[in-house]
Amino acid sequence: MDWPISEVARMSGVTARTLRHYDETGLLPPARIGANGHRYYEEHQLLLLQQILVLRALSVGLPEIGRILAAQVDEVDALRGHHQRLLAERDRLDALAATVSRTIAELEQSRKDGNPMTINRPENLFEGVQPSQYAENMSGFPELAEAVGRRAATMSQADADAAHRERTAQMIRLAELMAAGHPADADPVQAEIDAQYRALTRLRAVSAEEYRAIGRSCVDDDAWRAAYEAIAPGLAAYQRDAIEAYATTRLI
């Protein structure tokens, strides 16, 4: 039995355009192409599509997914491996959810008391957030991701730890500015965004449009949004809006 691309799209929630892209890149060729030119998929292709979607949900990039699918031999063994990764991701998300819940409680208490939010234990904000995800989720910006990868390859563990501490500090400072009521285009906020932009441009030139796209990814990319929202609800959109204001006023 086989299914046309339209039915596979309906069943999986993946658009027909994406399925055609998977075919064109060799990731998921259909079982056959009919006389009408339409793609048809059999059970084997549906199982592969399931694996692709599971790995995408785990933030694995398409090139790496292609390598994983090419290297695997047994479907059951492959699914066991994916299952273990899902369980690990579930545990990470549970920790992340607890972090967000704790931050919400602290924010609500600070508002109830009429005091500005104070972050006494910043390390607690990042339980469940994996620092390596920041680089992995640059996949939408391949040239910048390559530059980040080259820089990471030359860093000692101490340098990597220091970079993560600075990244953490940046996000915390932005959260505190947001909690204090500063609009996204306020000078203190823009100073933080300027520091982030200059850090990127030390790796390679970043245009205004590319920086805007990075800002939008803070909201549109699930992993990025989760990292920001783990600190304070609304921080992802606040970062996006601050980058938009910066790109509009300083990167003309």
Coordinates of C-alpha atoms in Angstrom, one line a residue:
M1 CA 0.0 0.0 0.0
D2 CA 1.2 3.5 -0.7
W3 CA 0.0 7.0 -0.1
P4 CA 0.2 10.2 -2.2
I5 CA 2.2 13.1 -1.0
S6 CA -1.0 15.0 -0.1
E7 CA -2.2 12.2 2.2
V8 CA 1.3 11.9 3.8
A9 CA 1.3 15.7 4.4
R10 CA -2.1 15.5 6.0
M11 CA -1.2 12.5 8.3
S12 CA 2.2 13.9 9.4
G13 CA 1.5 17.7 9.5
V14 CA 4.5 18.3 7.2
T15 CA 3.7 20.4 4.2
A16 CA 4.0 18.9 0.7
R17 CA 6.6 21.6 0.0
T18 CA 8.8 20.2 2.8
L19 CA 8.3 16.7 1.6
R20 CA 9.4 17.7 -1.9
H21 CA 12.4 19.4 -0.3
Y22 CA 13.3 16.2 1.6
D23 CA 13.1 14.4 -1.7
E24 CA 15.2 16.9 -3.6
T25 CA 17.9 16.8 -1.0
G26 CA 18.0 13.0 -0.9
L27 CA 16.8 12.8 2.7
L28 CA 13.5 11.1 1.9
P29 CA 12.9 10.0 -1.6
P30 CA 9.4 8.7 -2.3
A31 CA 8.8 5.0 -3.0
R32 CA 7.7 5.9 -6.5
I33 CA 6.6 8.7 -8.8
G34 CA 3.3 8.1 -10.6
A35 CA 2.5 8.7 -14.2
N36 CA 0.9 12.0 -13.1
G37 CA 4.2 13.1 -11.6
H38 CA 2.9 12.8 -8.0
R39 CA 5.1 11.3 -5.3
Y40 CA 3.9 8.2 -3.5
Y41 CA 5.2 6.8 -0.1
E42 CA 5.1 3.3 1.4
E43 CA 5.4 2.2 5.0
H44 CA 9.2 2.3 4.9
Q45 CA 9.1 6.0 3.9
L46 CA 6.6 6.7 6.6
L47 CA 8.9 5.1 9.2
L48 CA 11.8 7.2 7.9
L49 CA 9.6 10.3 8.1
Q50 CA 8.8 9.5 11.7
Q51 CA 12.5 9.4 12.5
I52 CA 13.2 12.6 10.7
L53 CA 10.4 14.4 12.6
V54 CA 11.6 13.0 16.0
L55 CA 15.1 14.1 15.3
R56 CA 13.9 17.6 14.2
A57 CA 11.9 17.8 17.4
L58 CA 15.2 17.2 19.2
S59 CA 16.8 20.1 17.3
V60 CA 19.0 18.0 15.1
G61 CA 19.8 19.7 11.8
L62 CA 18.9 18.2 8.4
P63 CA 22.5 17.4 7.4
E64 CA 23.1 15.5 10.6
I65 CA 19.7 13.7 10.2
G66 CA 20.9 12.6 6.8
R67 CA 24.1 11.2 8.2
I68 CA 22.2 9.4 11.0
L69 CA 19.7 7.8 8.6
A70 CA 22.5 6.8 6.2
A71 CA 24.5 5.1 9.0
Q72 CA 21.7 3.2 10.7
V73 CA 21.1 -0.5 9.8
D74 CA 18.2 -1.7 11.8
E75 CA 15.0 0.4 12.2
V76 CA 14.2 -1.1 15.6
D77 CA 17.7 -0.2 17.0
A78 CA 17.4 3.2 15.5
L79 CA 14.0 3.8 17.1
R80 CA 15.4 2.6 20.4
G81 CA 18.1 5.2 20.2
H82 CA 15.6 7.9 19.3
H83 CA 13.4 6.8 22.2
Q84 CA 16.3 7.2 24.6
R85 CA 17.0 10.7 23.2
L86 CA 13.3 11.6 23.7
L87 CA 13.4 10.4 27.3
A88 CA 16.4 12.5 27.9
E89 CA 14.8 15.5 26.3
R90 CA 11.7 14.9 28.4
D91 CA 13.8 15.0 31.5
R92 CA 15.5 18.2 30.3
L93 CA 12.1 19.8 29.6
D94 CA 10.8 18.8 33.0
A95 CA 13.8 20.6 34.5
L96 CA 13.2 23.6 32.3
A97 CA 9.5 23.7 33.2
A98 CA 10.4 23.6 36.9
T99 CA 12.8 26.5 36.2
V100 CA 10.2 28.6 34.5
S101 CA 7.7 27.8 37.2
R102 CA 10.1 29.0 39.9
T103 CA 10.9 32.2 37.9
I104 CA 7.2 32.9 37.5
A105 CA 6.7 32.5 41.3
E106 CA 9.6 34.8 42.0
L107 CA 8.3 37.5 39.5
E108 CA 4.8 37.3 40.9
Q109 CA 6.1 37.7 44.5
S110 CA 8.3 40.7 43.5
R111 CA 5.3 42.4 41.9
K112 CA 3.1 41.6 44.9
D113 CA 5.7 43.1 47.2
G114 CA 6.1 46.1 44.9
N115 CA 9.9 45.5 44.6
P116 CA 12.0 45.2 41.5
M117 CA 12.9 41.7 40.5
T118 CA 16.3 40.6 42.0
I119 CA 18.0 37.5 40.7
N120 CA 19.9 36.1 43.7
R121 CA 20.8 32.7 42.2
P122 CA 21.3 33.2 38.5
E123 CA 22.5 29.6 38.0
N124 CA 19.0 28.4 38.9
L125 CA 17.6 30.2 35.8
F126 CA 19.5 27.8 33.5
E127 CA 18.6 24.4 34.8
G128 CA 17.5 22.4 31.7
V129 CA 19.1 24.8 29.3
Q130 CA 22.0 23.3 27.4
P131 CA 24.7 25.9 26.4
S132 CA 25.6 23.9 23.3
Q133 CA 22.2 24.5 21.9
Y134 CA 23.1 28.2 21.3
A135 CA 25.5 27.1 18.6
E136 CA 23.4 24.2 17.3
N137 CA 20.4 26.5 16.7
M138 CA 22.4 28.8 14.5
S139 CA 21.5 26.4 11.6
G140 CA 19.3 29.1 10.0
F141 CA 22.5 31.2 9.7
P142 CA 25.0 28.8 8.2
E143 CA 27.9 31.3 7.6
L144 CA 27.6 32.6 11.2
A145 CA 27.2 29.0 12.5
E146 CA 30.4 28.1 10.7
A147 CA 32.2 31.0 12.2
V148 CA 30.9 30.1 15.7
G149 CA 32.1 26.5 15.1
R150 CA 35.6 27.6 14.1
R151 CA 35.8 29.8 17.2
A152 CA 34.5 27.1 19.5
A153 CA 37.1 24.6 18.1
T154 CA 40.0 26.9 19.2
M155 CA 38.6 27.6 22.7
S156 CA 39.9 25.9 25.8
Q157 CA 37.3 24.6 28.3
A158 CA 38.1 27.6 30.5
D159 CA 37.4 29.9 27.6
A160 CA 34.2 28.1 26.8
D161 CA 33.0 28.3 30.4
A162 CA 33.8 32.0 30.5
A163 CA 31.9 32.6 27.3
H164 CA 28.9 30.8 28.7
R165 CA 29.1 32.8 31.9
E166 CA 29.1 36.1 29.9
R167 CA 26.2 34.8 27.7
T168 CA 24.3 34.0 30.9
A169 CA 25.1 37.4 32.4
Q170 CA 23.9 39.2 29.2
M171 CA 20.5 37.4 29.4
I172 CA 20.1 38.1 33.1
R173 CA 20.9 41.8 32.6
L174 CA 18.3 42.0 29.9
A175 CA 15.8 40.3 32.1
E176 CA 16.4 42.8 34.9
L177 CA 16.0 45.7 32.5
M178 CA 12.7 44.3 31.2
A179 CA 11.5 43.7 34.8
A180 CA 12.5 47.3 35.7
G181 CA 10.1 48.5 33.0
H182 CA 12.7 49.8 30.4
P183 CA 11.2 49.7 26.8
A184 CA 13.1 47.7 24.3
D185 CA 14.6 50.8 22.6
A186 CA 15.8 52.4 25.9
D187 CA 19.4 53.3 26.1
P188 CA 20.4 50.7 28.7
V189 CA 18.8 48.0 26.7
Q190 CA 20.3 49.2 23.5
A191 CA 23.7 49.1 25.2
E192 CA 23.3 45.5 25.9
I193 CA 22.2 44.7 22.4
D194 CA 25.2 46.7 21.1
A195 CA 27.5 44.4 23.1
Q196 CA 25.8 41.3 21.7
Y197 CA 26.1 42.7 18.2
R198 CA 29.8 43.5 18.6
A199 CA 30.5 40.0 19.9
L200 CA 28.9 38.6 16.7
T201 CA 30.9 40.9 14.4
R202 CA 34.1 39.8 16.0
L203 CA 33.3 36.5 14.3
R204 CA 32.1 37.9 10.9
A205 CA 30.2 40.8 9.5
V206 CA 26.5 40.7 10.3
S207 CA 24.1 42.9 8.2
A208 CA 21.1 44.7 9.6
E209 CA 18.7 42.2 7.9
E210 CA 20.7 39.2 9.3
Y211 CA 20.6 40.7 12.8
R212 CA 16.9 41.3 12.5
A213 CA 16.5 37.6 11.4
I214 CA 18.5 36.5 14.5
G215 CA 16.2 38.6 16.6
R216 CA 13.1 37.0 15.1
S217 CA 14.6 33.6 15.8
C218 CA 14.6 34.3 19.5
V219 CA 10.8 34.0 19.2
D220 CA 10.4 31.7 16.2
D221 CA 13.0 29.0 17.1
D222 CA 11.6 26.7 19.8
A223 CA 14.9 26.1 21.6
W224 CA 15.9 29.8 21.6
R225 CA 12.5 30.9 22.8
A226 CA 12.6 28.3 25.6
A227 CA 16.0 29.5 26.7
Y228 CA 14.8 33.1 27.0
E229 CA 11.4 32.2 28.5
A230 CA 13.2 30.1 31.1
I231 CA 14.6 33.3 32.5
A232 CA 11.4 35.4 32.4
P233 CA 8.1 35.2 30.4
G234 CA 8.2 37.7 27.5
L235 CA 12.0 37.9 27.4
A236 CA 12.3 36.3 23.9
A237 CA 10.0 39.0 22.4
Y238 CA 11.8 41.7 24.4
Q239 CA 15.1 40.6 22.9
R240 CA 13.6 40.5 19.4
D241 CA 12.1 43.9 19.8
A242 CA 15.4 45.3 21.1
I243 CA 17.3 43.9 18.2
E244 CA 14.8 45.3 15.8
A245 CA 15.2 48.8 17.3
Y246 CA 19.0 48.5 17.3
A247 CA 19.0 47.4 13.6
T248 CA 16.7 50.2 12.6
T249 CA 18.5 53.0 14.4
R250 CA 22.1 51.9 14.3
L251 CA 22.6 49.6 11.4
I252 CA 21.1 51.8 8.7

